[in-house]
Amino acid sequence: MKIFPRLLGMLLLADLSAPLCAQDLHFAQFEFAPVLLNPGQTGNFQGTYRLSGIYRDQAASPSGFTGDFKTPYLTIDVNFGFAFRKKDWTSLGIGFFDDRSGEIQLGRGGFMASGAYHFALGGGDLALGVQYGSISLDAKNPEKARFYDQLATGSSSSPDLMKLQQGKGSFNDLSAGLVLSKPLSARNHQLRLGVGVNHLNKPAVGIQGTGSGTKLGMLINAHAHLRYHLNEKLDLVPGFYFRTMDDNRETIGQCMASYLYDIEKKIRLNAGLGMRFGDALQFMAGMDYGKIKAQIAYEQTIGDLSDAKDPSGFGALEIGFSYTGAITKKPNPKPKVFCPRF
């Protein structure tokens, strides 16, 4: 029977003016959503454009994705030659997402536009980025909701159900971030440090209309990665994330190993482990094939919240990809006509 999960979900939504975005978008593989984590990472790659995306199913089962608790995210960012200094560059990007939960598919979706300016610093750069988002909140299948008064009286209608069916909120979100990318030593190890702040404008979030609901506190994201070239074949990539909002904190540690399998075809095999401390274990595996990168992750909640965060009991699955392309201008030299004398 699905009455109890529905009832539990409706109890959580008893006050429809309460924020529905208490938990911001979360992924085990933020490398496939870099701009979401920090707008300073817009254009932070070698190439002209980058297309990346990730799909997360929080209620996956051994047979695959279920779609009840899903978050798809897709973004593209592009580098431009416009700059105020030599070797600087500018980047623009746009991303789309749709985060949904449960049978009624309650959640939010929208777009986020970002821009960054990269200051060249030796062999690295310091990027300053900003991001603006327009986000809507609603339920895709409100007719599947069952409230307590409906269960108690056997009625098919409910004042709360009407609010849910008619309710649709929206808000605008503003973020900013800094990212430092720098090579280390003669072996060219790559260090990346960043800090970003989401909800700078502290938007009011609720399902009953624009400006209604509770104000979101600022979300601070700090992250660090080091690509360490252990030898000609093997790289180690430790990473660290720290996120805090109001009294809530999240710390994630990860380490990936990247093995150069075929140098001519540019194939690298990647695998690693991670941990969201006190909450979940993470397992990642994937590969690079030239300009394409694909990876899958499995996240298993541990501790007292495993039943609540993993509705299927199996855990969360993610699949991510990215493609980095380059647009080169073909030379168009002016023709020279040689007219020998006769």
XYZ file of C-alpha atoms in Angstrom:
342
model
C 0.000 0.000 0.000
C 1.190 3.505 -0.842
C -1.140 5.387 1.525
C 1.446 5.779 4.279
C 4.203 7.225 2.057
C 1.659 9.632 0.599
C 0.396 10.608 4.033
C 3.937 11.158 5.265
C 4.670 13.334 2.274
C 1.544 15.394 2.828
C 2.352 15.911 6.490
C 5.648 17.382 5.414
C 3.703 19.740 3.155
C 0.997 20.692 5.643
C 2.168 24.290 5.553
C 2.254 25.034 1.846
C 4.004 28.325 2.427
C 7.041 26.537 3.854
C 10.130 26.399 1.637
C 10.344 23.489 -0.773
C 14.018 24.087 -1.474
C 15.291 23.350 2.010
C 17.785 21.010 0.376
C 19.564 22.519 -2.614
C 20.445 20.358 -5.585
C 22.881 17.697 -4.480
C 25.092 15.380 -6.524
C 27.865 12.939 -5.736
C 29.583 14.004 -8.986
C 29.704 17.791 -9.002
C 32.338 17.627 -11.753
C 29.414 17.184 -14.174
C 27.629 20.199 -12.680
C 30.595 22.532 -12.052
C 28.764 25.808 -12.670
C 25.960 24.794 -10.308
C 28.512 24.377 -7.531
C 30.328 27.630 -8.303
C 29.636 30.105 -11.148
C 33.354 30.883 -11.152
C 33.800 27.523 -12.893
C 32.019 28.809 -16.002
C 34.511 28.320 -18.832
C 37.103 26.677 -16.587
C 38.269 24.138 -19.166
C 40.570 23.871 -22.180
C 38.469 24.360 -25.288
C 35.813 26.568 -26.842
C 32.641 25.015 -25.436
C 31.588 22.351 -22.946
C 28.342 20.407 -22.776
C 27.760 18.534 -19.534
C 24.879 16.882 -17.761
C 23.961 14.611 -14.901
C 20.918 12.567 -13.895
C 20.341 11.487 -10.291
C 17.732 9.029 -9.018
C 17.519 9.049 -5.232
C 15.161 6.039 -5.171
C 16.933 3.743 -7.619
C 16.504 -0.033 -7.457
C 18.737 -2.941 -8.556
C 16.743 -3.026 -11.811
C 17.614 0.594 -12.614
C 16.139 4.092 -12.372
C 12.611 4.556 -10.969
C 11.913 8.225 -11.737
C 10.052 8.945 -8.473
C 12.924 10.976 -6.971
C 14.830 12.378 -9.932
C 17.069 15.332 -10.756
C 18.260 15.927 -14.334
C 20.650 18.832 -14.920
C 22.082 20.013 -18.247
C 24.431 22.900 -18.928
C 26.560 24.405 -21.681
C 29.271 27.029 -21.283
C 31.356 28.794 -23.904
C 34.664 30.674 -23.857
C 35.169 33.969 -25.711
C 38.267 35.959 -26.578
C 36.872 39.217 -25.166
C 39.200 40.489 -22.424
C 40.669 43.637 -20.886
C 44.143 42.147 -20.603
C 46.274 39.889 -22.733
C 45.644 36.162 -22.067
C 42.455 36.868 -20.074
C 39.150 35.489 -21.340
C 35.398 35.670 -20.741
C 32.890 32.829 -20.412
C 29.100 32.520 -20.564
C 26.883 29.565 -19.706
C 23.309 28.443 -19.207
C 21.894 25.451 -17.341
C 18.509 23.786 -16.921
C 17.228 21.458 -14.201
C 14.041 19.777 -12.970
C 14.126 18.333 -9.447
C 11.109 16.130 -8.571
C 10.091 13.933 -5.625
C 7.409 11.335 -4.964
C 4.277 10.280 -6.804
C 2.944 13.821 -7.032
C 6.289 14.945 -8.509
C 6.613 17.911 -6.180
C 9.638 20.074 -6.774
C 11.185 22.879 -8.753
C 12.742 23.537 -12.107
C 14.129 26.386 -14.118
C 17.202 27.839 -15.765
C 20.389 29.477 -14.532
C 22.533 31.813 -16.637
C 26.145 32.422 -15.632
C 29.163 34.436 -16.658
C 32.796 34.550 -15.566
C 35.886 36.623 -16.235
C 39.233 34.803 -16.052
C 42.316 36.747 -14.977
C 45.465 35.051 -16.301
C 48.008 34.401 -13.526
C 51.186 32.822 -14.802
C 50.219 29.361 -15.970
C 46.859 29.494 -14.187
C 43.946 31.862 -13.717
C 41.650 33.454 -11.160
C 37.991 33.460 -12.217
C 35.200 35.647 -10.870
C 31.729 34.397 -11.765
C 28.091 35.328 -11.214
C 24.891 33.384 -11.826
C 21.231 34.335 -12.093
C 18.418 31.809 -11.941
C 14.657 31.854 -12.486
C 13.030 28.935 -10.665
C 9.420 27.747 -10.398
C 7.851 25.439 -7.788
C 4.836 23.195 -8.294
C 3.508 19.624 -8.303
C 3.311 17.833 -11.649
C 0.742 15.255 -10.456
C -1.264 16.945 -7.643
C -4.274 14.672 -8.291
C -2.323 11.771 -6.752
C -2.018 13.541 -3.382
C -4.001 12.248 -0.390
C -4.424 14.441 2.701
C -5.450 13.445 6.188
C -8.971 14.873 5.926
C -9.553 12.832 2.765
C -8.481 9.625 4.476
C -10.558 10.386 7.573
C -13.795 11.250 5.742
C -13.413 9.278 2.532
C -13.913 12.465 0.527
C -12.169 13.027 -2.791
C -11.737 16.759 -2.121
C -9.685 18.715 0.391
C -8.853 22.409 0.959
C -5.182 21.477 1.072
C -5.521 19.542 -2.185
C -7.042 22.615 -3.838
C -4.124 24.726 -2.616
C -1.694 22.195 -4.043
C -3.501 22.041 -7.396
C -3.701 25.812 -7.722
C -0.350 26.619 -6.175
C 2.636 27.597 -8.248
C 5.431 29.675 -6.844
C 8.573 31.149 -8.334
C 11.659 33.017 -7.245
C 14.876 34.469 -8.624
C 18.249 33.399 -7.308
C 21.621 35.152 -7.399
C 25.014 33.494 -6.858
C 28.689 34.451 -7.116
C 31.991 32.651 -6.815
C 35.787 32.719 -7.085
C 37.972 29.926 -8.492
C 41.767 29.727 -8.546
C 43.377 27.259 -10.966
C 47.137 26.864 -10.766
C 49.798 24.373 -11.948
C 52.186 23.124 -9.282
C 55.868 22.205 -9.733
C 57.633 21.188 -12.923
C 55.426 18.082 -13.182
C 52.442 20.367 -13.798
C 50.136 19.033 -11.094
C 46.827 20.920 -11.318
C 45.352 22.609 -8.229
C 41.870 24.121 -8.147
C 40.432 26.042 -5.184
C 37.048 27.729 -5.097
C 34.370 29.287 -2.963
C 30.854 30.179 -4.057
C 27.833 31.751 -2.386
C 24.284 30.901 -3.493
C 21.066 32.757 -2.564
C 22.842 36.099 -2.202
C 19.484 37.829 -2.544
C 17.894 35.534 0.094
C 14.777 34.791 -1.990
C 11.415 33.937 -0.423
C 10.437 30.398 -1.423
C 6.927 28.941 -1.345
C 4.379 27.225 -3.562
C 1.628 29.811 -3.131
C 3.059 32.552 -5.291
C 6.018 34.774 -6.039
C 7.473 36.373 -2.914
C 5.565 34.095 -0.531
C 7.080 31.604 1.856
C 10.250 31.551 3.900
C 13.484 33.276 2.948
C 16.409 31.056 2.028
C 19.664 31.594 3.834
C 22.916 31.944 1.923
C 24.540 28.662 0.887
C 28.350 28.673 0.960
C 30.225 26.109 -1.156
C 33.971 25.622 -0.667
C 35.823 23.090 -2.796
C 39.369 21.971 -3.588
C 40.842 19.505 -6.095
C 44.369 18.405 -6.943
C 45.274 16.384 -10.034
C 48.530 14.709 -9.015
C 50.561 13.019 -11.764
C 51.881 9.970 -9.929
C 53.626 8.638 -13.028
C 53.223 8.591 -16.821
C 50.162 6.335 -16.600
C 48.429 7.101 -13.316
C 46.918 10.293 -11.877
C 45.394 10.657 -8.422
C 42.641 13.243 -7.975
C 41.681 13.936 -4.347
C 38.785 16.335 -3.821
C 37.043 18.064 -0.950
C 33.676 19.831 -0.637
C 32.273 21.790 2.273
C 28.745 23.246 2.121
C 26.966 25.211 4.819
C 23.595 26.944 5.017
C 22.227 28.344 8.271
C 22.884 25.587 10.847
C 23.267 22.796 8.267
C 26.683 21.570 7.169
C 27.885 18.970 4.690
C 31.442 17.700 4.207
C 32.460 15.412 1.343
C 35.836 13.810 0.685
C 36.637 11.937 -2.529
C 39.620 10.420 -4.290
C 39.694 9.272 -7.911
C 42.357 7.280 -9.758
C 42.757 7.899 -13.501
C 44.717 5.363 -15.569
C 45.945 6.130 -19.097
C 44.850 3.003 -20.970
C 45.529 4.061 -24.569
C 47.615 7.142 -25.291
C 46.791 7.273 -29.025
C 43.004 7.104 -28.550
C 43.235 9.202 -25.360
C 41.389 6.631 -23.270
C 41.561 6.940 -19.494
C 39.849 4.597 -17.019
C 38.615 6.307 -13.857
C 37.433 4.921 -10.520
C 37.210 6.211 -6.979
C 35.566 6.381 -3.588
C 33.957 9.155 -1.618
C 32.186 9.826 1.636
C 29.659 12.401 2.734
C 30.797 12.327 6.330
C 28.263 10.876 8.724
C 25.766 10.339 5.918
C 26.710 8.329 2.810
C 29.336 6.276 0.966
C 30.058 6.965 -2.711
C 31.449 4.738 -5.466
C 32.371 6.155 -8.898
C 33.587 4.555 -12.140
C 33.872 5.789 -15.708
C 36.177 6.659 -18.573
C 37.516 9.430 -20.792
C 37.511 8.887 -24.547
C 39.138 11.829 -26.213
C 36.914 14.839 -25.559
C 34.123 12.738 -24.018
C 33.892 11.851 -20.340
C 31.227 9.543 -18.878
C 30.840 8.221 -15.359
C 28.364 6.470 -13.088
C 28.102 6.804 -9.316
C 26.349 4.851 -6.594
C 25.613 6.486 -3.237
C 24.457 4.499 -0.217
C 23.130 6.352 2.828
C 24.392 5.073 6.158
C 23.168 5.690 9.683
C 19.725 6.483 11.051
C 18.517 8.388 7.964
C 19.035 5.555 5.470
C 15.324 4.640 5.328
C 14.235 8.255 4.820
C 16.866 9.197 2.230
C 16.817 5.907 0.305
C 13.094 5.160 -0.233
C 13.830 1.975 -2.197
C 16.473 0.756 0.251
C 18.965 0.403 -2.596
C 20.533 3.850 -2.721
C 21.014 6.614 -5.271
C 22.356 6.254 -8.804
C 23.897 8.967 -10.947
C 25.089 9.050 -14.519
C 27.098 11.995 -15.797
C 28.747 13.045 -19.041
C 30.671 15.934 -20.524
C 31.950 16.853 -23.962
C 34.552 19.543 -24.548
C 34.900 20.901 -28.069
C 37.090 23.419 -29.837
C 36.221 25.702 -32.726
C 39.232 26.684 -34.787
C 39.217 29.289 -37.515
C 40.389 28.097 -40.888
C 43.126 30.275 -42.357
C 41.983 32.441 -45.241
C 45.133 33.969 -46.712
C 44.871 36.594 -49.408
C 45.807 35.096 -52.770
C 49.020 36.321 -54.348
C 49.188 36.341 -58.125
C 52.615 35.713 -59.594
C 53.038 37.258 -63.034
C 56.430 36.403 -64.477
C 57.812 38.584 -67.194
C 58.072 37.146 -70.653
